[in-house]
Amino acid sequence: MTNENKNIFLTIALGTMVIATILTVLVYSVFGESAGYFFMIVLAVPSGAISSLILMIIYNAVKAKSNE
């Protein structure tokens, strides 16, 4: 695994944790403990991973376009 791949993987993993944590706290504060726990297990991590991946793709596209 190259250094660039490690950086991309680390960025996506940290983005996933941040987005999932924010979503879980929001659901937990609005709907309560049981709904927050269920949301964290079922939806927060996958939605955080997808969001983080999409943001990374957009960032790389904008960075590549600005280098032209």
mmCIF file of C-alpha atoms in Angstrom:
data_model
loop_
_atom_site.group_PDB
_atom_site.id
_atom_site.type_symbol
_atom_site.label_atom_id
_atom_site.label_comp_id
_atom_site.label_asym_id
_atom_site.label_seq_id
_atom_site.Cartn_x
_atom_site.Cartn_y
_atom_site.Cartn_z
ATOM 1 C CA MET A 1 0.000 0.000 0.000
ATOM 2 C CA THR A 2 1.493 3.296 -1.069
ATOM 3 C CA ASN A 3 1.662 6.358 1.129
ATOM 4 C CA GLU A 4 -1.029 8.099 -0.943
ATOM 5 C CA ASN A 5 -3.399 5.137 -0.529
ATOM 6 C CA LYS A 6 -2.803 5.145 3.231
ATOM 7 C CA ASN A 7 -3.624 8.858 3.359
ATOM 8 C CA ILE A 8 -6.817 8.380 1.358
ATOM 9 C CA PHE A 9 -7.891 5.451 3.529
ATOM 10 C CA LEU A 10 -7.169 7.411 6.713
ATOM 11 C CA THR A 11 -9.097 10.427 5.431
ATOM 12 C CA ILE A 12 -12.140 8.345 4.523
ATOM 13 C CA ALA A 13 -12.035 6.479 7.858
ATOM 14 C CA LEU A 14 -11.782 9.674 9.904
ATOM 15 C CA GLY A 15 -14.496 11.334 7.831
ATOM 16 C CA THR A 16 -16.739 8.328 8.394
ATOM 17 C CA MET A 17 -16.270 8.516 12.157
ATOM 18 C CA VAL A 18 -16.922 12.260 12.277
ATOM 19 C CA ILE A 19 -20.042 12.158 10.079
ATOM 20 C CA ALA A 20 -21.421 9.076 11.872
ATOM 21 C CA THR A 21 -20.838 10.679 15.268
ATOM 22 C CA ILE A 22 -22.586 13.902 14.285
ATOM 23 C CA LEU A 23 -25.555 12.026 12.831
ATOM 24 C CA THR A 24 -25.830 9.786 15.899
ATOM 25 C CA VAL A 25 -25.732 12.715 18.320
ATOM 26 C CA LEU A 26 -28.433 14.498 16.341
ATOM 27 C CA VAL A 27 -30.721 11.448 16.279
ATOM 28 C CA TYR A 28 -29.966 10.671 19.935
ATOM 29 C CA SER A 29 -30.851 14.207 21.048
ATOM 30 C CA VAL A 30 -34.059 14.366 18.992
ATOM 31 C CA PHE A 31 -35.494 10.850 19.348
ATOM 32 C CA GLY A 32 -33.909 9.446 22.507
ATOM 33 C CA GLU A 33 -31.590 6.660 23.555
ATOM 34 C CA SER A 34 -33.104 3.600 21.888
ATOM 35 C CA ALA A 35 -33.569 5.281 18.498
ATOM 36 C CA GLY A 36 -30.052 6.747 18.675
ATOM 37 C CA TYR A 37 -28.511 3.347 19.381
ATOM 38 C CA PHE A 38 -30.451 1.686 16.551
ATOM 39 C CA PHE A 39 -29.525 4.490 14.150
ATOM 40 C CA MET A 40 -25.849 4.205 15.086
ATOM 41 C CA ILE A 41 -25.754 0.463 14.443
ATOM 42 C CA VAL A 42 -27.832 0.378 11.259
ATOM 43 C CA LEU A 43 -27.541 3.693 9.435
ATOM 44 C CA ALA A 44 -24.894 6.070 10.801
ATOM 45 C CA VAL A 45 -21.741 4.203 9.845
ATOM 46 C CA PRO A 46 -22.839 3.283 6.296
ATOM 47 C CA SER A 47 -24.154 6.786 5.617
ATOM 48 C CA GLY A 48 -20.962 8.266 7.076
ATOM 49 C CA ALA A 49 -18.822 6.041 4.877
ATOM 50 C CA ILE A 50 -20.768 6.883 1.733
ATOM 51 C CA SER A 51 -20.756 10.612 2.512
ATOM 52 C CA SER A 52 -17.051 10.590 3.272
ATOM 53 C CA LEU A 53 -16.266 8.724 0.063
ATOM 54 C CA ILE A 54 -18.356 11.127 -2.016
ATOM 55 C CA LEU A 55 -16.681 14.132 -0.404
ATOM 56 C CA MET A 56 -13.243 12.624 -1.106
ATOM 57 C CA ILE A 57 -14.142 12.046 -4.766
ATOM 58 C CA ILE A 58 -15.367 15.640 -5.106
ATOM 59 C CA TYR A 59 -12.231 16.959 -3.402
ATOM 60 C CA ASN A 60 -9.947 14.966 -5.711
ATOM 61 C CA ALA A 61 -11.881 16.136 -8.802
ATOM 62 C CA VAL A 62 -11.671 19.797 -7.793
ATOM 63 C CA LYS A 63 -7.979 19.437 -6.916
ATOM 64 C CA ALA A 64 -7.210 17.808 -10.271
ATOM 65 C CA LYS A 65 -9.150 20.476 -12.154
ATOM 66 C CA SER A 66 -7.306 23.291 -10.374
ATOM 67 C CA ASN A 67 -3.932 21.760 -11.313
ATOM 68 C CA GLU A 68 -4.680 22.015 -15.047
#
